[in-house]
Short mmCIF file of C-alpha atoms in Angstrom, two decimals:
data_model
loop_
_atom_site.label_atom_id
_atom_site.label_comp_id
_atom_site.label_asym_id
_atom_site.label_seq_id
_atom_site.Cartn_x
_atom_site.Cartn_y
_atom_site.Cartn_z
CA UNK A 119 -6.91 13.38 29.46
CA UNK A 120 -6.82 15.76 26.21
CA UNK A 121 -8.71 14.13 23.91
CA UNK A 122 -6.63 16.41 20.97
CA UNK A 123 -4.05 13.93 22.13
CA UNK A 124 -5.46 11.20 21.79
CA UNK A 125 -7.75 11.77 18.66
CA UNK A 126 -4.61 11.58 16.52
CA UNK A 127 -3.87 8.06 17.85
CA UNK A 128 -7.61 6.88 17.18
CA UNK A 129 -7.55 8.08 13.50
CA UNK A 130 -4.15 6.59 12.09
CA UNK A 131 -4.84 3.42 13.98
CA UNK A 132 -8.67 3.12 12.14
CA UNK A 133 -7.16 4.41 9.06
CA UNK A 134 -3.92 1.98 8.97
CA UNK A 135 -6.18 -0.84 10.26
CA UNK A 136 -8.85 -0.51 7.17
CA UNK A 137 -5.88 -0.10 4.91
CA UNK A 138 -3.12 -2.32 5.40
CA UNK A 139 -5.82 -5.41 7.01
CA UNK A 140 -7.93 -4.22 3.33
CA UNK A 141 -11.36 -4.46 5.66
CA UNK A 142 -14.05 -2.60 7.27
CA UNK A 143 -13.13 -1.03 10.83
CA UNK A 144 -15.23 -0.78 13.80
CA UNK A 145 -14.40 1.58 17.23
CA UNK A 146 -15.59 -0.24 20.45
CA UNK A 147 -16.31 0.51 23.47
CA UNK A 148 -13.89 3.28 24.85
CA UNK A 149 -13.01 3.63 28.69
CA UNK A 150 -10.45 5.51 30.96
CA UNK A 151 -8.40 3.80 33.20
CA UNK A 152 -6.11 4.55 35.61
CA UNK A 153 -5.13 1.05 37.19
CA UNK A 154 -2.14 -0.99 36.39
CA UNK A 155 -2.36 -2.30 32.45
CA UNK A 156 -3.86 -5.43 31.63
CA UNK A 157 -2.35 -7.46 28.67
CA UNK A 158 -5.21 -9.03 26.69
CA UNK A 159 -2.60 -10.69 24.09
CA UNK A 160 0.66 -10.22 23.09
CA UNK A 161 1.72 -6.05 23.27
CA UNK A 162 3.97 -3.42 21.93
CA UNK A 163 4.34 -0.59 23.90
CA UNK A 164 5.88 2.89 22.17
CA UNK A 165 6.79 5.68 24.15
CA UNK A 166 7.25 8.99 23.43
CA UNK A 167 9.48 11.98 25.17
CA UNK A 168 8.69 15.61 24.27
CA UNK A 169 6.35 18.54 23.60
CA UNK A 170 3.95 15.51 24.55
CA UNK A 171 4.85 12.50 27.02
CA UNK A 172 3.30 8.96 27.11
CA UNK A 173 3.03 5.47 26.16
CA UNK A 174 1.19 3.56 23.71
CA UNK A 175 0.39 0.22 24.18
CA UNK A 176 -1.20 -2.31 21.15
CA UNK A 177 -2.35 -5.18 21.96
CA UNK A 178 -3.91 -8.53 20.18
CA UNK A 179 -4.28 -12.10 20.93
CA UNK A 180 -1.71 -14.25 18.90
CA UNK A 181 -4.63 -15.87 16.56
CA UNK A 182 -5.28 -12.24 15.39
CA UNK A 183 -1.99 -11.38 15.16
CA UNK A 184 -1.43 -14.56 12.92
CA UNK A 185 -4.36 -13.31 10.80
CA UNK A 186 -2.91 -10.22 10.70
CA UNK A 187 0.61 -11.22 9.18
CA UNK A 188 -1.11 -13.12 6.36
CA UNK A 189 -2.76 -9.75 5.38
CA UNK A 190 0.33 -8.21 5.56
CA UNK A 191 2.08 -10.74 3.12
CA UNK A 192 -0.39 -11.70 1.26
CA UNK A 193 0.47 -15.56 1.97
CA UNK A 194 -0.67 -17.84 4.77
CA UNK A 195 1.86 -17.81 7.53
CA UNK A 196 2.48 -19.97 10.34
CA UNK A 197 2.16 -19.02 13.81
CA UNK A 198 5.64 -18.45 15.76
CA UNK A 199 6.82 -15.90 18.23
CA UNK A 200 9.08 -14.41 15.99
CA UNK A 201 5.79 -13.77 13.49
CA UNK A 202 3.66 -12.31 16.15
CA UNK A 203 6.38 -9.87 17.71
CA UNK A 204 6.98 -8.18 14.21
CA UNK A 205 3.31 -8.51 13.10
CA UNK A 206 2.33 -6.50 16.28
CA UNK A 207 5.15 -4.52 16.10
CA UNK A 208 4.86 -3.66 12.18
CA UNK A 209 1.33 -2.71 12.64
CA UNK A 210 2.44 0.10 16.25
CA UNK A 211 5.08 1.10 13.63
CA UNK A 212 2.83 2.31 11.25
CA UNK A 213 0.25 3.38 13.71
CA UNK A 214 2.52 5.85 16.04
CA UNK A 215 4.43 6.72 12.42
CA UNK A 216 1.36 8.41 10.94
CA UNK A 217 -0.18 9.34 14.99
CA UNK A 218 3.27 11.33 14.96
CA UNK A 219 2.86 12.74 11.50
CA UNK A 220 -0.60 14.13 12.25
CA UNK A 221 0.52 16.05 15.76
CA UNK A 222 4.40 17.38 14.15
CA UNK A 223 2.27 18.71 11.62
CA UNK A 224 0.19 20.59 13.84
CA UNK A 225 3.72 21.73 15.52
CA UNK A 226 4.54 19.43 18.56
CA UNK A 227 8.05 17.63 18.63
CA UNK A 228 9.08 14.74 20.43
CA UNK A 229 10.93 11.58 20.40
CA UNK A 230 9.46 8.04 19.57
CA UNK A 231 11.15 5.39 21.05
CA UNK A 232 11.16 1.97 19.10
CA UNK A 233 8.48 -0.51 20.36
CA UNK A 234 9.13 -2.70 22.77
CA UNK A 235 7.46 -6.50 23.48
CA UNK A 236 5.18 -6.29 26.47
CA UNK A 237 5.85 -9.73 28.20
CA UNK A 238 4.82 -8.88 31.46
CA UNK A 239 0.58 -9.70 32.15
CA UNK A 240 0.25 -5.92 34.40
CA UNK A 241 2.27 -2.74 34.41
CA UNK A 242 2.35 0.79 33.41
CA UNK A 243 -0.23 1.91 35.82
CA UNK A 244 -1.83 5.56 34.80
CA UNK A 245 -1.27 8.54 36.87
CA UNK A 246 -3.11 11.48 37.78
CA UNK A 247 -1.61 12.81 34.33
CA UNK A 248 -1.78 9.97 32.29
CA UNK A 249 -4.48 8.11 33.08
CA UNK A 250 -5.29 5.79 29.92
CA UNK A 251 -7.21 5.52 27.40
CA UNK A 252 -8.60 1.95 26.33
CA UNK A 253 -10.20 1.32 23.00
CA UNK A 254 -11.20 -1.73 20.96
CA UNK A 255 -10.86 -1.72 16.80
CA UNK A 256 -12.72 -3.95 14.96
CA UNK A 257 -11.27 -5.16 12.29
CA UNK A 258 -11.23 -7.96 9.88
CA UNK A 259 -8.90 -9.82 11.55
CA UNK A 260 -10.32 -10.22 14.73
CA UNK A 261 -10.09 -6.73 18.08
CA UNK A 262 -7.12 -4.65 18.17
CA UNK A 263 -6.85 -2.98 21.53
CA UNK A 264 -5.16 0.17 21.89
CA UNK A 265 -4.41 1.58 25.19
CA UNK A 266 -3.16 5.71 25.40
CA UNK A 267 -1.58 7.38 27.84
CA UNK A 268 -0.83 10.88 26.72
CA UNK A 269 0.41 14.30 28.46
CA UNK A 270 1.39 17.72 27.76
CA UNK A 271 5.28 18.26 28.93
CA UNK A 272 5.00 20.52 32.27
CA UNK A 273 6.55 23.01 30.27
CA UNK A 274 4.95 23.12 27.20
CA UNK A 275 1.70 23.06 29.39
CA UNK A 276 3.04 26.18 31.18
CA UNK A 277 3.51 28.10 28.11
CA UNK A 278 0.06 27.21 26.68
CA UNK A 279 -1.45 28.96 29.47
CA UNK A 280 -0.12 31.99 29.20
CA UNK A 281 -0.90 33.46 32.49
CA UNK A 282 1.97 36.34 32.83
CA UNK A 283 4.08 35.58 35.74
CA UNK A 284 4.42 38.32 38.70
CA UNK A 285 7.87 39.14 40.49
CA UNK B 64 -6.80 -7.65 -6.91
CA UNK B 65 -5.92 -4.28 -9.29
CA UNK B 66 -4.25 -4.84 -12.74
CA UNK B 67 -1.14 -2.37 -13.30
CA UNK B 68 0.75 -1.93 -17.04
CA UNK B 69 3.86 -3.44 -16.72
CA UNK B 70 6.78 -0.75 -15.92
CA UNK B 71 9.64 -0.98 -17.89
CA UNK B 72 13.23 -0.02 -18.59
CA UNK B 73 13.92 1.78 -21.96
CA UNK B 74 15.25 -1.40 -22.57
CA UNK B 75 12.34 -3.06 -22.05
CA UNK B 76 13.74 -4.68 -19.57
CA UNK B 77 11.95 -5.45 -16.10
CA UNK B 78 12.87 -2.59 -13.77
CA UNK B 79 15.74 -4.02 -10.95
CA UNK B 80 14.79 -2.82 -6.98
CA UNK B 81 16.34 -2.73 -3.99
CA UNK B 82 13.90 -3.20 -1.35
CA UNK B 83 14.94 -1.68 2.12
CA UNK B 84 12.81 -2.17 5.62
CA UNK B 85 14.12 -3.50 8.54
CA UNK B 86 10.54 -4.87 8.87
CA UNK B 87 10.53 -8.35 7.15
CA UNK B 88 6.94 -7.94 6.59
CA UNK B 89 7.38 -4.20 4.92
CA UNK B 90 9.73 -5.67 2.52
CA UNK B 91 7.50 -8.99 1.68
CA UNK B 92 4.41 -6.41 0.87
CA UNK B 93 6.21 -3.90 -1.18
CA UNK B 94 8.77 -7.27 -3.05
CA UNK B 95 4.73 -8.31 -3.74
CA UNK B 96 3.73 -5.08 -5.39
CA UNK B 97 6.65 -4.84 -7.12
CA UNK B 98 5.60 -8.46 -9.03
CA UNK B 99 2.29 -6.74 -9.50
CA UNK B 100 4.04 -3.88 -11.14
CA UNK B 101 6.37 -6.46 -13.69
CA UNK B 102 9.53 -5.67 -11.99
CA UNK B 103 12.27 -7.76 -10.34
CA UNK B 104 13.87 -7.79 -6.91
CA UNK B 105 17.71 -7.50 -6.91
CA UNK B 106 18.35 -7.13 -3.69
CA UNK B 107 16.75 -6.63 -0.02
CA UNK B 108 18.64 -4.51 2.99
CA UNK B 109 16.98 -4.42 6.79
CA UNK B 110 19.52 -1.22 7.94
CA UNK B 111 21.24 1.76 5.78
CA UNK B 112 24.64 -0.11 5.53
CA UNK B 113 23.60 -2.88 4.33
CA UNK B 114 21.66 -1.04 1.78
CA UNK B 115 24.97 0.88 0.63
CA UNK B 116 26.38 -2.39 0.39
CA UNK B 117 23.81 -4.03 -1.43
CA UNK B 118 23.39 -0.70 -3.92
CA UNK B 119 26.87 -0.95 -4.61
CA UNK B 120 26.80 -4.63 -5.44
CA UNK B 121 23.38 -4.99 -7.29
CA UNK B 122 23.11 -1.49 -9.21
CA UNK B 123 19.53 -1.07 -9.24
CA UNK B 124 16.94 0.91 -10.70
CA UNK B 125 15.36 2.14 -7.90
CA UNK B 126 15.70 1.94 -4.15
CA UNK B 127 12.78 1.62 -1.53
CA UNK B 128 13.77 2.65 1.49
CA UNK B 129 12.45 2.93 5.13
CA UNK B 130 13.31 5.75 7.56
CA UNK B 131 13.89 4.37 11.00
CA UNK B 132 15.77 1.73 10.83
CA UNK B 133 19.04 -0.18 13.24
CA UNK B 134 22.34 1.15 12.59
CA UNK B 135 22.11 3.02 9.87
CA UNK B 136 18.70 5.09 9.51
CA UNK B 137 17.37 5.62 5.78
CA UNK B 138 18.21 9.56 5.81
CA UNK B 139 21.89 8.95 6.31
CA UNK B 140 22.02 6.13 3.76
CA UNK B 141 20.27 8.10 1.09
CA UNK B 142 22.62 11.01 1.61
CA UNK B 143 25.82 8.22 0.90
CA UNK B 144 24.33 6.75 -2.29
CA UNK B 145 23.85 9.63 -3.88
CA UNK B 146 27.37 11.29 -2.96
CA UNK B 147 28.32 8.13 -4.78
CA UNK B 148 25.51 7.91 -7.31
CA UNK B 149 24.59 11.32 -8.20
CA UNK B 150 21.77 9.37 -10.37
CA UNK B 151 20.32 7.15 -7.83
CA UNK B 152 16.71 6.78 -7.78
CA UNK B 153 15.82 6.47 -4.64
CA UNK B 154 11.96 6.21 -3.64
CA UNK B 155 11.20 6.79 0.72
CA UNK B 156 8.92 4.72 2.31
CA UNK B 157 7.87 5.73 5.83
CA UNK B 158 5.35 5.26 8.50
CA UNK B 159 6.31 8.82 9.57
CA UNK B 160 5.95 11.36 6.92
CA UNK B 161 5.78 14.50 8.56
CA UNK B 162 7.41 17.54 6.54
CA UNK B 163 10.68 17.94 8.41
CA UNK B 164 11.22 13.96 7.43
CA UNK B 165 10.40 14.52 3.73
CA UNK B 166 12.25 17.82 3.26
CA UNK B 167 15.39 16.25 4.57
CA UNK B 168 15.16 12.80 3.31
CA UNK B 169 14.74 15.31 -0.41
CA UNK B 170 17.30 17.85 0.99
CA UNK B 171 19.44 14.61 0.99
CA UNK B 172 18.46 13.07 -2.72
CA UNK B 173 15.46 11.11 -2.51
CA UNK B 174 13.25 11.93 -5.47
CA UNK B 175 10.17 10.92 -3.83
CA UNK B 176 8.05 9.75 -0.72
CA UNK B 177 5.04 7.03 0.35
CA UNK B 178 3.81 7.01 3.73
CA UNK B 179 3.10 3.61 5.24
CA UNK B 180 0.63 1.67 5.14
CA UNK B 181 1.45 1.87 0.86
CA UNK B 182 -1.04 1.60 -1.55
CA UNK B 183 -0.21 -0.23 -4.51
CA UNK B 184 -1.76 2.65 -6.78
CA UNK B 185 0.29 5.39 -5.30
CA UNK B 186 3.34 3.59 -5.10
CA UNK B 187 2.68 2.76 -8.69
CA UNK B 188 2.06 6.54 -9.73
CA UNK B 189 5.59 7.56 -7.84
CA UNK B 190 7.42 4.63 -9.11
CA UNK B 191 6.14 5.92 -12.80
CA UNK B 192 7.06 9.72 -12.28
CA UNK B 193 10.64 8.12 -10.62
CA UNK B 194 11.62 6.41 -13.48
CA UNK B 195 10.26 8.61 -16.35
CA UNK B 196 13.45 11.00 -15.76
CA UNK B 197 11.38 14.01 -16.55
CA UNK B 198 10.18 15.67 -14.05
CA UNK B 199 7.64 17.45 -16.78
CA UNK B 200 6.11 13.89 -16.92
CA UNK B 201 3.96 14.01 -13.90
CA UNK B 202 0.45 12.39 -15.11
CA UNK B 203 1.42 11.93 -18.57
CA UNK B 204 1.65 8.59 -20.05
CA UNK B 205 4.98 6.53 -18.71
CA UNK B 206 8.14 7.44 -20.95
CA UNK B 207 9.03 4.30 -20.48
CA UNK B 208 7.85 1.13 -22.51
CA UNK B 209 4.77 0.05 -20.52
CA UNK B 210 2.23 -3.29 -21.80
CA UNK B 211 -1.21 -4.17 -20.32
CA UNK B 212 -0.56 -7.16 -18.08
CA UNK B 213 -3.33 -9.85 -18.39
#
């Protein structure tokens, strides 16, 4: 796992968390996995294609995610599927949007996909390449869970090493 | 909760947006700082055609409007109000603001960007420079008629 990868991910997720959910943020515990995912609530899952391959995967129980939409509104809202699918999918929006921002800056390009509703309980094991990365946030709202799964294209990789190739 | 003079038309008027997210709960948090700001909502789009649409049918003052969106992303529909609408002010408002996105979305005729999550006081900065019509007006008072809300 390449933790300059990843650290993007961290930092616009604590960052959009304190600001949009207008609290203090906490990081939890962190730990790598490589099994089959675990859905802890209700999840969006983003992928993206490119300089950089993987998946990430937010996650929150519907009471938080209820919680969450009020902050977002700025009214008390009433819990329905339809409220928790675009509160969790509002918040992985704005999380990959400024992840993405951080890394094109720094000169990668790739493709996000839109996120898509995570029904299923398991799936989206790691691999040897992309084993994940599982983190809690604290917020004021209740734990956001984010789970990363991040890889340098084979290519890309190739080139970064730079070891000059013999005929 | 912060208190923000009230931006005005020339006409003292309140200024008219067009609010455009395919996110329901984007548009219901910047339709809320636009009531902190004085102004008044004439019109909400969740794609780029509908926003054309709803641009040509409302007139606004100024246009919020998302990136990524269904059908019609926000690039595309900024580049077709403004062939239209030469003076179109049109504000972006992105979770993605990395420079390619900005230049284009500026390339195309937006006068101006906010990255996602928005904070009212930056939005409200922009929205001031926007509507001034001077581009020489950046941190001076609003040209526009502006009173202390209580």
């Amino acid at each position: 796992m390449r933790m300059e990868l990843i650290q993007p991910f961290i930092n616009a997720a604590d960052a959009v968390f304190a600001e949009s959910l207008q609290g203090p943020t906490s990081i939890g515990d962190l730990s790598m996995e490589e099994e089959a995912y675990r859905r802890k609530g209700i999840a969006a899952l983003i992928a993206i294609k490119g300089d950089i391959e993987g998946r990430v995967i937010l996650d929150l129980s519907p009471e938080v995610a209820v919680k969450v939409a009020g902050k977002l509104t700025g009214a008390e809202v009433a819990e329905s599927e339809q409220v928790i699918r675009e509160t969790v999918c509002e918040l992985a929006n704005m999380v990959i949007g400024n992840s993405v921002t951080l890394l094109n800056d720094q000169g990668f390009h790739f493709k996000v996909f839109p996120p898509e509703i995570h029904v299923n309980d398991e799936g989206f094991a790691g691999t040897q390449d992309t084993e994940a990365m599982v983190l809690s946030i604290e917020t004021s709202c209740g734990p956001i869970f984010l789970n990363i799964a991040m890889h340098y294209l084979h290519r890309r990789r190739a080139e970064r090493a730079s070891v000059p190739a013999l005929d | 909760m912060a208190q923000f003079a009230a931006l005005l038309r020339k006409d003292n008027q309140p200024v008219r947006y067009l609010v455009v997210d395919d996110s329901v709960f984007a548009r219901k948090n910047l339709i809320k700082m636009i009531e902190m700001f004085g102004g008044e909502v004439a019109g909400e789009a969740g794609d780029g055609l509908t926003a054309i649409a709803e641009f040509n049918r409302t007139k606004p003052d100024v246009v919020l409007m998302d990136i990524t969106m269904p059908q019609m992303e926000g690039i595309e529909a900024v580049e077709r109000i403004v062939r239209q609408h030469a003076d179109a002010r049109i504000v972006m408002v992105s979770s993605v603001g990395y420079q390619e996105n900005i230049l284009a979305a500026l390339q195309k005729g937006a006068k101006h960007f906010v990255q996602k999550p928005v904070k009212p006081e930056v939005l409200y900065e922009i929205l001031r420079y926007v509507l001034s019509d001077d581009p020489n007006a950046v941190g001076a008072p609003a040209v526009l008629a502006g009173e202390q809300r209580s």
